[in-house]
Amino acid sequence: MGRVRVESMGGPLAAVPVSAPAAWGGCTEAGGDRRRHRYADDYDRACEVEALAEAVAIGGHEAEALILGDQPATTCYLPEHRAFLRWLAASSAADLLAAAERLLTNPATAWEDCGTWTTDGPAVLMDSVNAGADLHVENRGGGLPEQAPVPLPAGARKIRAVHTEADEHTWAGVVQLLDYSDPSSSSPISTSCTKDVQNPSAASIHTGSTERRNSRTRCPAAVFTEVSSDSE
């Protein structure tokens, strides 16, 4: 399907406006120990998100980043729906996409309200542990850091999200951005965006492996399912 999937090294993913990637500092030496440094870097703020999704201020900049919380699940962006599709558990990419289509078109989907995200235009989906300035710097093992384009016009949008069991083999997460003029934005949703879905354990899963720099990943390591990061 040609969609670029992004996976993290154990922490949250972030959608950062392309106008401000250099302002996203990621994980820094000064962050992580507030008692010593009394400083929270951008990665600290990303890790503090307890909702399924939440917009956070980028340190030293007026722009906001959208943090995809709960699990460090492999994610791709669906521009036709302005939605992030999160691979919680699935037998194949096709099964996951089919589950997402059902969630997005079903008026009974139990969406959760995750606030508002304001951006001045397109964004890039990336691992929040990385600094935005390093997105074009090749990794030691070769290749650029994980990233995918998020085409968006400027504006403020409602954020709604759901993590659910689509069927006995598929668990899907969807974070969708809605214009305030979109009729869907007035659909009934819960009043808060919380992590109340248990991690999938019985699904049939396609897995991959990623070398993780855990020494730089300060978020508690969650037990999660990941897939290879090649294009779908």
mmCIF file of C-alpha atoms in Angstrom:
data_model
loop_
_atom_site.group_PDB
_atom_site.id
_atom_site.type_symbol
_atom_site.label_atom_id
_atom_site.label_comp_id
_atom_site.label_asym_id
_atom_site.label_seq_id
_atom_site.Cartn_x
_atom_site.Cartn_y
_atom_site.Cartn_z
ATOM 1 C CA MET A 1 0.000 0.000 0.000
ATOM 2 C CA GLY A 2 3.037 2.262 -0.102
ATOM 3 C CA ARG A 3 2.591 3.795 3.348
ATOM 4 C CA VAL A 4 5.708 4.427 5.394
ATOM 5 C CA ARG A 5 5.579 2.842 8.831
ATOM 6 C CA VAL A 6 7.470 4.420 11.707
ATOM 7 C CA GLU A 7 8.514 2.614 14.859
ATOM 8 C CA SER A 8 10.203 3.953 17.965
ATOM 9 C CA MET A 9 13.033 2.718 20.164
ATOM 10 C CA GLY A 10 10.613 2.257 23.076
ATOM 11 C CA GLY A 11 9.123 5.693 23.693
ATOM 12 C CA PRO A 12 6.289 7.700 22.128
ATOM 13 C CA LEU A 13 6.050 8.801 18.518
ATOM 14 C CA ALA A 14 5.612 12.493 17.748
ATOM 15 C CA ALA A 15 4.231 14.440 14.794
ATOM 16 C CA VAL A 16 6.295 17.636 14.613
ATOM 17 C CA PRO A 17 5.504 20.526 12.221
ATOM 18 C CA VAL A 18 8.061 20.702 9.412
ATOM 19 C CA SER A 19 8.396 24.408 10.190
ATOM 20 C CA ALA A 20 9.930 23.557 13.560
ATOM 21 C CA PRO A 21 11.802 20.235 13.484
ATOM 22 C CA ALA A 22 15.028 21.827 14.654
ATOM 23 C CA ALA A 23 13.197 23.099 17.744
ATOM 24 C CA TRP A 24 12.334 19.533 18.835
ATOM 25 C CA GLY A 25 15.255 18.597 21.056
ATOM 26 C CA GLY A 26 14.363 14.967 21.718
ATOM 27 C CA CYS A 27 16.293 13.241 24.502
ATOM 28 C CA THR A 28 19.074 15.400 25.939
ATOM 29 C CA GLU A 29 21.754 14.896 28.559
ATOM 30 C CA ALA A 30 20.123 17.581 30.731
ATOM 31 C CA GLY A 31 16.721 15.914 30.778
ATOM 32 C CA GLY A 32 15.482 12.931 32.731
ATOM 33 C CA ASP A 33 16.607 13.843 36.254
ATOM 34 C CA ARG A 34 14.532 16.785 37.393
ATOM 35 C CA ARG A 35 15.798 16.682 40.936
ATOM 36 C CA ARG A 36 19.307 17.404 39.671
ATOM 37 C CA HIS A 37 18.619 19.521 36.627
ATOM 38 C CA ARG A 38 15.099 20.838 37.220
ATOM 39 C CA TYR A 39 14.688 20.637 33.481
ATOM 40 C CA ALA A 40 12.295 18.691 31.278
ATOM 41 C CA ASP A 41 13.330 18.226 27.683
ATOM 42 C CA ASP A 42 10.929 17.541 24.802
ATOM 43 C CA TYR A 43 11.325 13.784 25.233
ATOM 44 C CA ASP A 44 10.421 14.077 28.932
ATOM 45 C CA ARG A 45 7.233 15.932 28.006
ATOM 46 C CA ALA A 46 6.387 13.308 25.393
ATOM 47 C CA CYS A 47 6.846 10.523 27.941
ATOM 48 C CA GLU A 48 4.554 12.297 30.405
ATOM 49 C CA VAL A 49 1.573 12.028 28.032
ATOM 50 C CA GLU A 50 -0.864 9.544 29.573
ATOM 51 C CA ALA A 51 -3.592 9.913 26.952
ATOM 52 C CA LEU A 52 -3.917 8.054 23.674
ATOM 53 C CA ALA A 53 -2.813 11.306 22.017
ATOM 54 C CA GLU A 54 -2.093 14.836 23.157
ATOM 55 C CA ALA A 55 -0.628 18.050 21.768
ATOM 56 C CA VAL A 56 2.363 19.403 23.706
ATOM 57 C CA ALA A 57 4.364 22.587 23.358
ATOM 58 C CA ILE A 58 7.774 22.292 21.739
ATOM 59 C CA GLY A 59 10.382 23.715 24.090
ATOM 60 C CA GLY A 60 11.553 27.179 23.082
ATOM 61 C CA HIS A 61 9.048 27.426 20.217
ATOM 62 C CA GLU A 62 5.422 28.428 19.749
ATOM 63 C CA ALA A 63 4.661 25.298 17.726
ATOM 64 C CA GLU A 64 2.983 22.162 19.082
ATOM 65 C CA ALA A 65 3.835 18.505 18.534
ATOM 66 C CA LEU A 66 1.210 15.765 18.543
ATOM 67 C CA ILE A 67 2.295 12.909 20.813
ATOM 68 C CA LEU A 68 0.912 9.420 20.184
ATOM 69 C CA GLY A 69 0.721 7.899 23.645
ATOM 70 C CA ASP A 70 -0.128 4.624 25.394
ATOM 71 C CA GLN A 71 2.140 2.268 23.416
ATOM 72 C CA PRO A 72 5.232 2.710 21.234
ATOM 73 C CA ALA A 73 3.341 0.952 18.447
ATOM 74 C CA THR A 74 4.473 1.021 14.831
ATOM 75 C CA THR A 75 2.411 3.682 13.088
ATOM 76 C CA CYS A 76 1.639 4.983 9.605
ATOM 77 C CA TYR A 77 -0.320 8.014 8.451
ATOM 78 C CA LEU A 78 -3.469 7.718 6.328
ATOM 79 C CA PRO A 79 -3.741 11.099 4.547
ATOM 80 C CA GLU A 80 -7.148 10.294 3.064
ATOM 81 C CA HIS A 81 -8.530 10.114 6.607
ATOM 82 C CA ARG A 82 -6.085 12.472 8.330
ATOM 83 C CA ALA A 83 -5.507 9.628 10.728
ATOM 84 C CA PHE A 84 -2.607 7.780 12.308
ATOM 85 C CA LEU A 85 -2.988 4.002 12.193
ATOM 86 C CA ARG A 86 -1.255 2.167 15.054
ATOM 87 C CA TRP A 87 -0.316 -1.506 14.709
ATOM 88 C CA LEU A 88 -1.187 -2.976 18.112
ATOM 89 C CA ALA A 89 -1.582 -6.551 16.833
ATOM 90 C CA ALA A 90 -2.486 -7.961 13.430
ATOM 91 C CA SER A 91 -1.746 -10.849 11.095
ATOM 92 C CA SER A 92 -1.033 -8.499 8.174
ATOM 93 C CA ALA A 93 -1.008 -4.874 7.108
ATOM 94 C CA ALA A 94 -4.106 -5.538 5.005
ATOM 95 C CA ASP A 95 -6.026 -6.827 8.043
ATOM 96 C CA LEU A 96 -4.960 -3.796 10.059
ATOM 97 C CA LEU A 97 -6.016 -1.349 7.351
ATOM 98 C CA ALA A 98 -9.373 -3.097 6.942
ATOM 99 C CA ALA A 99 -9.943 -2.805 10.690
ATOM 100 C CA ALA A 100 -9.101 0.893 10.565
ATOM 101 C CA GLU A 101 -11.546 1.477 7.721
ATOM 102 C CA ARG A 102 -14.297 -0.147 9.775
ATOM 103 C CA LEU A 103 -13.485 1.973 12.813
ATOM 104 C CA LEU A 104 -13.394 5.172 10.784
ATOM 105 C CA THR A 105 -16.724 4.555 9.056
ATOM 106 C CA ASN A 106 -18.667 3.044 11.967
ATOM 107 C CA PRO A 107 -20.814 5.701 13.725
ATOM 108 C CA ALA A 108 -20.763 3.537 16.863
ATOM 109 C CA THR A 109 -16.972 3.666 17.278
ATOM 110 C CA ALA A 110 -16.181 4.715 20.862
ATOM 111 C CA TRP A 111 -13.916 7.666 20.115
ATOM 112 C CA GLU A 112 -12.175 9.472 22.935
ATOM 113 C CA ASP A 113 -11.664 13.229 22.980
ATOM 114 C CA CYS A 114 -7.964 14.094 23.076
ATOM 115 C CA GLY A 115 -8.138 17.877 22.784
ATOM 116 C CA THR A 116 -6.912 20.059 19.939
ATOM 117 C CA TRP A 117 -3.748 20.254 17.857
ATOM 118 C CA THR A 118 -2.792 23.448 16.045
ATOM 119 C CA THR A 119 -0.225 23.297 13.261
ATOM 120 C CA ASP A 120 0.940 25.771 10.652
ATOM 121 C CA GLY A 121 1.114 23.128 7.954
ATOM 122 C CA PRO A 122 2.637 19.710 7.204
ATOM 123 C CA ALA A 123 4.367 17.668 9.888
ATOM 124 C CA VAL A 124 6.782 14.768 10.122
ATOM 125 C CA LEU A 125 6.082 11.619 12.152
ATOM 126 C CA MET A 126 9.184 10.647 14.108
ATOM 127 C CA ASP A 127 10.530 8.920 17.189
ATOM 128 C CA SER A 128 10.288 11.475 19.993
ATOM 129 C CA VAL A 129 13.666 10.390 21.399
ATOM 130 C CA ASN A 130 15.408 11.872 18.347
ATOM 131 C CA ALA A 131 16.221 15.532 17.869
ATOM 132 C CA GLY A 132 14.495 17.053 14.871
ATOM 133 C CA ALA A 133 17.798 18.491 13.701
ATOM 134 C CA ASP A 134 19.119 14.923 13.342
ATOM 135 C CA LEU A 135 16.408 13.659 10.985
ATOM 136 C CA HIS A 136 18.729 14.133 8.010
ATOM 137 C CA VAL A 137 21.793 12.720 9.776
ATOM 138 C CA GLU A 138 22.561 9.094 8.929
ATOM 139 C CA ASN A 139 22.516 6.596 11.798
ATOM 140 C CA ARG A 140 25.698 4.778 12.765
ATOM 141 C CA GLY A 141 24.284 1.571 11.336
ATOM 142 C CA GLY A 142 23.227 3.314 8.141
ATOM 143 C CA GLY A 143 19.974 4.891 7.035
ATOM 144 C CA LEU A 144 18.168 7.952 8.323
ATOM 145 C CA PRO A 145 16.151 8.037 11.557
ATOM 146 C CA GLU A 146 12.595 6.682 11.333
ATOM 147 C CA GLN A 147 10.272 9.301 9.826
ATOM 148 C CA ALA A 148 7.242 9.722 7.576
ATOM 149 C CA PRO A 149 5.514 12.753 6.055
ATOM 150 C CA VAL A 150 2.215 13.987 7.501
ATOM 151 C CA PRO A 151 0.628 16.233 4.840
ATOM 152 C CA LEU A 152 -1.707 18.747 6.485
ATOM 153 C CA PRO A 153 -2.952 22.269 5.774
ATOM 154 C CA ALA A 154 -2.538 24.823 8.533
ATOM 155 C CA GLY A 155 -5.240 24.997 11.181
ATOM 156 C CA ALA A 156 -6.564 23.838 14.536
ATOM 157 C CA ARG A 157 -8.123 20.381 14.617
ATOM 158 C CA LYS A 158 -9.888 18.204 17.100
ATOM 159 C CA ILE A 159 -8.068 15.029 18.082
ATOM 160 C CA ARG A 160 -10.027 11.836 18.625
ATOM 161 C CA ALA A 161 -8.587 8.402 19.278
ATOM 162 C CA VAL A 162 -9.487 4.785 19.840
ATOM 163 C CA HIS A 163 -7.558 1.622 20.706
ATOM 164 C CA THR A 164 -9.733 -1.446 20.356
ATOM 165 C CA GLU A 165 -10.010 -5.108 19.435
ATOM 166 C CA ALA A 166 -11.333 -5.084 15.879
ATOM 167 C CA ASP A 167 -11.659 -8.878 15.749
ATOM 168 C CA GLU A 168 -10.099 -11.897 17.421
ATOM 169 C CA HIS A 169 -6.862 -11.477 15.476
ATOM 170 C CA THR A 170 -6.595 -7.703 15.165
ATOM 171 C CA TRP A 171 -6.106 -4.854 17.630
ATOM 172 C CA ALA A 172 -5.981 -1.425 16.019
ATOM 173 C CA GLY A 173 -5.314 2.072 17.223
ATOM 174 C CA VAL A 174 -6.486 5.139 15.311
ATOM 175 C CA VAL A 175 -5.798 8.791 16.081
ATOM 176 C CA GLN A 176 -7.784 11.063 13.771
ATOM 177 C CA LEU A 177 -7.640 14.812 13.188
ATOM 178 C CA LEU A 178 -10.942 16.545 12.429
ATOM 179 C CA ASP A 179 -11.666 20.047 11.165
ATOM 180 C CA TYR A 180 -14.172 21.840 13.347
ATOM 181 C CA SER A 181 -16.432 22.113 10.279
ATOM 182 C CA ASP A 182 -16.380 18.330 9.802
ATOM 183 C CA PRO A 183 -19.759 16.798 10.777
ATOM 184 C CA SER A 184 -17.855 13.908 12.378
ATOM 185 C CA SER A 185 -16.376 16.324 14.903
ATOM 186 C CA SER A 186 -19.786 16.629 16.543
ATOM 187 C CA SER A 187 -20.264 12.862 16.889
ATOM 188 C CA PRO A 188 -20.662 11.593 20.457
ATOM 189 C CA ILE A 189 -17.308 10.849 22.090
ATOM 190 C CA SER A 190 -16.184 10.256 25.631
ATOM 191 C CA THR A 191 -15.140 13.225 27.739
ATOM 192 C CA SER A 192 -11.551 12.155 28.328
ATOM 193 C CA CYS A 193 -8.780 10.415 26.475
ATOM 194 C CA THR A 194 -7.346 7.689 28.673
ATOM 195 C CA LYS A 195 -5.439 4.427 28.310
ATOM 196 C CA ASP A 196 -8.109 1.919 29.252
ATOM 197 C CA VAL A 197 -7.559 -0.812 26.665
ATOM 198 C CA GLN A 198 -5.469 -3.792 27.744
ATOM 199 C CA ASN A 199 -2.495 -4.838 25.645
ATOM 200 C CA PRO A 200 -3.419 -7.502 23.093
ATOM 201 C CA SER A 201 -2.149 -10.935 24.010
ATOM 202 C CA ALA A 202 -4.075 -13.520 22.010
ATOM 203 C CA ALA A 203 -3.852 -12.041 18.537
ATOM 204 C CA SER A 204 -2.007 -13.598 15.629
ATOM 205 C CA ILE A 205 0.960 -11.294 15.162
ATOM 206 C CA HIS A 206 3.536 -10.467 12.496
ATOM 207 C CA THR A 207 6.670 -9.323 14.319
ATOM 208 C CA GLY A 208 9.983 -7.781 13.460
ATOM 209 C CA SER A 209 13.036 -6.692 15.386
ATOM 210 C CA THR A 210 14.677 -3.348 15.997
ATOM 211 C CA GLU A 211 17.957 -2.510 17.693
ATOM 212 C CA ARG A 212 17.027 -0.208 20.565
ATOM 213 C CA ARG A 213 19.265 2.264 22.300
ATOM 214 C CA ASN A 214 17.651 1.678 25.683
ATOM 215 C CA SER A 215 20.233 3.798 27.449
ATOM 216 C CA ARG A 216 18.606 6.822 25.803
ATOM 217 C CA THR A 217 15.048 5.590 26.263
ATOM 218 C CA ARG A 218 13.946 6.794 29.669
ATOM 219 C CA CYS A 219 10.258 5.907 29.347
ATOM 220 C CA PRO A 220 9.294 2.670 31.117
ATOM 221 C CA ALA A 221 9.574 -0.078 28.512
ATOM 222 C CA ALA A 222 6.094 -1.313 27.628
ATOM 223 C CA VAL A 223 5.406 -4.836 26.402
ATOM 224 C CA PHE A 224 4.216 -4.298 22.880
ATOM 225 C CA THR A 225 4.043 -5.771 19.415
ATOM 226 C CA GLU A 226 6.001 -4.238 16.607
ATOM 227 C CA VAL A 227 6.399 -4.879 12.914
ATOM 228 C CA SER A 228 9.162 -4.305 10.441
ATOM 229 C CA SER A 229 9.551 -0.693 9.346
ATOM 230 C CA ASP A 230 9.517 -1.259 5.597
ATOM 231 C CA SER A 231 6.785 0.370 3.527
ATOM 232 C CA GLU A 232 3.451 -1.459 3.454
#
